[in-house]
PDB file of C-alpha atoms in Angstrom:
ATOM      1  CA  GLN K   5     171.385  37.202 -52.728  1.00 84.00           C
ATOM      2  CA  VAL K   6     170.856  39.957 -50.153  1.00 93.00           C
ATOM      3  CA  ARG K   7     171.078  43.506 -50.970  1.00 96.00           C
ATOM      4  CA  LEU K   8     171.649  45.866 -48.214  1.00 97.00           C
ATOM      5  CA  VAL K   9     170.817  49.733 -48.450  1.00 96.00           C
ATOM      6  CA  GLU K  10     172.088  52.230 -45.962  1.00 97.00           C
ATOM      7  CA  SER K  11     170.895  55.587 -44.968  1.00 97.00           C
ATOM      8  CA  GLY K  12     170.995  58.103 -42.415  1.00 97.00           C
ATOM      9  CA  GLY K  13     174.784  58.983 -42.263  1.00 98.00           C
ATOM     10  CA  GLY K  14     176.079  62.534 -42.217  1.00 98.00           C
ATOM     11  CA  LEU K  15     177.819  65.410 -40.190  1.00 98.00           C
ATOM     12  CA  VAL K  16     176.961  65.958 -36.483  1.00 98.00           C
ATOM     13  CA  GLN K  17     178.258  67.796 -33.693  1.00 98.00           C
ATOM     14  CA  ALA K  18     180.186  66.030 -30.826  1.00 98.00           C
ATOM     15  CA  GLY K  19     177.422  64.882 -28.169  1.00 98.00           C
ATOM     16  CA  GLY K  20     174.526  64.735 -30.928  1.00 98.00           C
ATOM     17  CA  SER K  21     172.759  61.829 -32.159  1.00 98.00           C
ATOM     18  CA  LEU K  22     172.196  60.074 -35.484  1.00 98.00           C
ATOM     19  CA  ARG K  23     169.874  57.004 -36.652  1.00 98.00           C
ATOM     20  CA  LEU K  24     171.246  54.874 -39.228  1.00 98.00           C
ATOM     21  CA  SER K  25     168.980  52.479 -41.123  1.00 98.00           C
ATOM     22  CA  CYS K  26     169.531  49.546 -43.468  1.00 98.00           C
ATOM     23  CA  ALA K  27     166.755  48.145 -45.483  1.00 97.00           C
ATOM     24  CA  ALA K  28     167.375  44.571 -46.766  1.00 95.00           C
ATOM     25  CA  SER K  29     166.019  42.686 -49.712  1.00 93.00           C
ATOM     26  CA  GLY K  30     166.603  39.430 -51.598  1.00 85.00           C
ATOM     27  CA  ARG K  31     165.978  36.856 -49.059  1.00 78.00           C
ATOM     28  CA  THR K  32     163.653  36.509 -45.840  1.00 87.00           C
ATOM     29  CA  PHE K  33     164.996  39.274 -43.540  1.00 90.00           C
ATOM     30  CA  SER K  34     163.764  37.503 -40.316  1.00 90.00           C
ATOM     31  CA  SER K  35     166.378  34.857 -40.921  1.00 92.00           C
ATOM     32  CA  LEU K  36     169.332  37.107 -41.092  1.00 94.00           C
ATOM     33  CA  THR K  37     171.488  38.042 -38.146  1.00 96.00           C
ATOM     34  CA  MET K  38     172.172  41.760 -38.611  1.00 97.00           C
ATOM     35  CA  ALA K  39     175.080  43.739 -37.572  1.00 98.00           C
ATOM     36  CA  TRP K  40     176.921  47.161 -37.942  1.00 98.00           C
ATOM     37  CA  PHE K  41     180.816  47.626 -38.431  1.00 98.00           C
ATOM     38  CA  ARG K  42     182.612  50.875 -38.838  1.00 98.00           C
ATOM     39  CA  GLN K  43     185.977  51.711 -40.521  1.00 98.00           C
ATOM     40  CA  ALA K  44     187.895  54.977 -39.608  1.00 97.00           C
ATOM     41  CA  PRO K  45     190.659  56.157 -41.758  1.00 92.00           C
ATOM     42  CA  GLY K  46     193.818  54.041 -41.312  1.00 94.00           C
ATOM     43  CA  LYS K  47     191.939  51.536 -39.294  1.00 96.00           C
ATOM     44  CA  GLU K  48     190.530  47.980 -39.891  1.00 96.00           C
ATOM     45  CA  ARG K  49     186.889  47.609 -40.068  1.00 97.00           C
ATOM     46  CA  GLU K  50     185.618  46.911 -36.682  1.00 97.00           C
ATOM     47  CA  PHE K  51     182.682  45.294 -35.158  1.00 98.00           C
ATOM     48  CA  VAL K  52     180.067  47.779 -33.430  1.00 98.00           C
ATOM     49  CA  THR K  53     176.780  45.755 -32.682  1.00 98.00           C
ATOM     50  CA  THR K  54     174.671  42.788 -33.914  1.00 98.00           C
ATOM     51  CA  ILE K  55     171.071  41.620 -33.343  1.00 97.00           C
ATOM     52  CA  SER K  56     169.573  38.184 -33.631  1.00 96.00           C
ATOM     53  CA  TRP K  57     166.636  37.054 -35.757  1.00 93.00           C
ATOM     54  CA  SER K  58     164.015  37.970 -33.278  1.00 93.00           C
ATOM     55  CA  SER K  59     165.821  40.590 -31.492  1.00 96.00           C
ATOM     56  CA  ASP K  60     166.388  38.383 -28.244  1.00 96.00           C
ATOM     57  CA  ARG K  61     169.971  38.705 -28.304  1.00 96.00           C
ATOM     58  CA  THR K  62     172.244  41.596 -28.925  1.00 97.00           C
ATOM     59  CA  TYR K  63     175.944  42.466 -28.424  1.00 97.00           C
ATOM     60  CA  TYR K  64     177.787  45.754 -28.570  1.00 98.00           C
ATOM     61  CA  ALA K  65     181.386  46.574 -28.641  1.00 98.00           C
ATOM     62  CA  ASP K  66     182.693  48.112 -25.653  1.00 98.00           C
ATOM     63  CA  SER K  67     183.247  51.533 -27.159  1.00 97.00           C
ATOM     64  CA  VAL K  68     179.554  52.035 -27.901  1.00 98.00           C
ATOM     65  CA  LYS K  69     177.902  50.293 -24.923  1.00 98.00           C
ATOM     66  CA  GLY K  70     175.390  52.630 -23.335  1.00 98.00           C
ATOM     67  CA  ARG K  71     175.515  55.171 -26.213  1.00 98.00           C
ATOM     68  CA  PHE K  72     174.349  53.073 -29.331  1.00 98.00           C
ATOM     69  CA  ALA K  73     171.418  50.769 -29.665  1.00 98.00           C
ATOM     70  CA  ILE K  74     170.593  48.444 -32.307  1.00 98.00           C
ATOM     71  CA  SER K  75     166.951  47.334 -33.296  1.00 98.00           C
ATOM     72  CA  ARG K  76     165.221  45.728 -36.193  1.00 97.00           C
ATOM     73  CA  ASP K  77     161.782  45.882 -37.566  1.00 96.00           C
ATOM     74  CA  ASN K  78     161.195  42.739 -39.491  1.00 94.00           C
ATOM     75  CA  ALA K  79     157.870  43.943 -40.811  1.00 94.00           C
ATOM     76  CA  LYS K  80     160.101  46.704 -42.588  1.00 96.00           C
ATOM     77  CA  ASN K  81     163.043  44.645 -43.404  1.00 96.00           C
ATOM     78  CA  THR K  82     165.102  47.184 -41.714  1.00 97.00           C
ATOM     79  CA  VAL K  83     167.739  47.269 -38.965  1.00 98.00           C
ATOM     80  CA  TYR K  84     168.648  50.449 -37.284  1.00 98.00           C
ATOM     81  CA  LEU K  85     171.577  51.908 -35.259  1.00 98.00           C
ATOM     82  CA  GLN K  86     170.676  54.774 -32.754  1.00 98.00           C
ATOM     83  CA  MET K  87     173.875  56.669 -32.003  1.00 98.00           C
ATOM     84  CA  ASN K  88     173.838  58.757 -29.059  1.00 98.00           C
ATOM     85  CA  SER K  89     176.558  61.010 -27.370  1.00 98.00           C
ATOM     86  CA  LEU K  90     178.716  60.776 -30.377  1.00 98.00           C
ATOM     87  CA  ASN K  91     182.264  61.970 -30.347  1.00 97.00           C
ATOM     88  CA  SER K  92     185.063  62.153 -32.671  1.00 97.00           C
ATOM     89  CA  GLU K  93     186.123  58.673 -32.350  1.00 96.00           C
ATOM     90  CA  ASP K  94     182.896  57.573 -33.810  1.00 98.00           C
ATOM     91  CA  THR K  95     183.929  59.095 -37.123  1.00 98.00           C
ATOM     92  CA  ALA K  96     183.757  56.415 -39.626  1.00 98.00           C
ATOM     93  CA  VAL K  97     182.398  54.630 -42.578  1.00 98.00           C
ATOM     94  CA  TYR K  98     179.366  52.642 -41.065  1.00 98.00           C
ATOM     95  CA  TYR K  99     178.577  49.481 -42.608  1.00 98.00           C
ATOM     96  CA  CYS K 100     175.539  47.281 -42.589  1.00 98.00           C
ATOM     97  CA  ALA K 101     176.162  43.351 -42.502  1.00 98.00           C
ATOM     98  CA  ALA K 102     174.161  40.403 -42.374  1.00 97.00           C
ATOM     99  CA  ARG K 103     174.641  36.551 -42.167  1.00 95.00           C
ATOM    100  CA  SER K 104     172.115  33.598 -42.255  1.00 92.00           C
ATOM    101  CA  ALA K 105     173.132  31.751 -39.072  1.00 89.00           C
ATOM    102  CA  ASP K 106     171.112  32.976 -35.850  1.00 88.00           C
ATOM    103  CA  ILE K 107     174.197  33.313 -33.791  1.00 88.00           C
ATOM    104  CA  VAL K 108     175.372  36.870 -32.872  1.00 91.00           C
ATOM    105  CA  THR K 109     179.256  37.346 -33.544  1.00 94.00           C
ATOM    106  CA  MET K 110     181.682  40.180 -33.821  1.00 95.00           C
ATOM    107  CA  ALA K 111     183.818  38.092 -36.406  1.00 96.00           C
ATOM    108  CA  ARG K 112     183.925  40.211 -39.675  1.00 96.00           C
ATOM    109  CA  ALA K 113     184.569  37.199 -41.668  1.00 95.00           C
ATOM    110  CA  LEU K 114     181.360  35.442 -40.751  1.00 96.00           C
ATOM    111  CA  TYR K 115     179.248  38.109 -42.241  1.00 96.00           C
ATOM    112  CA  ASN K 116     178.641  37.638 -45.904  1.00 94.00           C
ATOM    113  CA  TYR K 117     176.502  40.221 -46.989  1.00 96.00           C
ATOM    114  CA  TRP K 118     177.468  43.878 -46.794  1.00 97.00           C
ATOM    115  CA  GLY K 119     176.016  47.309 -47.682  1.00 98.00           C
ATOM    116  CA  GLN K 120     178.221  49.830 -49.445  1.00 97.00           C
ATOM    117  CA  GLY K 121     178.652  51.947 -46.144  1.00 97.00           C
ATOM    118  CA  THR K 122     177.657  55.323 -45.093  1.00 98.00           C
ATOM    119  CA  GLN K 123     179.746  58.202 -43.578  1.00 98.00           C
ATOM    120  CA  VAL K 124     179.374  59.508 -40.275  1.00 98.00           C
ATOM    121  CA  THR K 125     181.318  62.326 -39.148  1.00 98.00           C
ATOM    122  CA  VAL K 126     181.285  63.920 -35.837  1.00 98.00           C
ATOM    123  CA  SER K 127     182.859  67.433 -35.533  1.00 97.00           C
ATOM    124  CA  SER K 128     183.682  69.387 -32.633  1.00 88.00           C
TER     125      SER K 128
END
């Protein structure tokens, strides 16, 4: 059993930044591949970024490359999503996700632990 608790969402102006956090509990965090997904109104939940157990591998969706950065602190059982240069297309509910295999992937179905989501709204 894995519990994921997110924080850091909110309202930000276009061009601004936010940092999301996701705290994990219930099993060894260092043995979880972590990821962020997001879902905008009327759209499917889409992959944003993922990070391996030891942070040696990361992968980003093209839409966020160069603007977002994923990181993790295994001592704190927490994964972060630093979001910079935000625009209106980044408005979505952001979900933290986890899987036990140490293989980064963008496939939503391969992540079997999910947080409740946190709203990020980018205003103009």
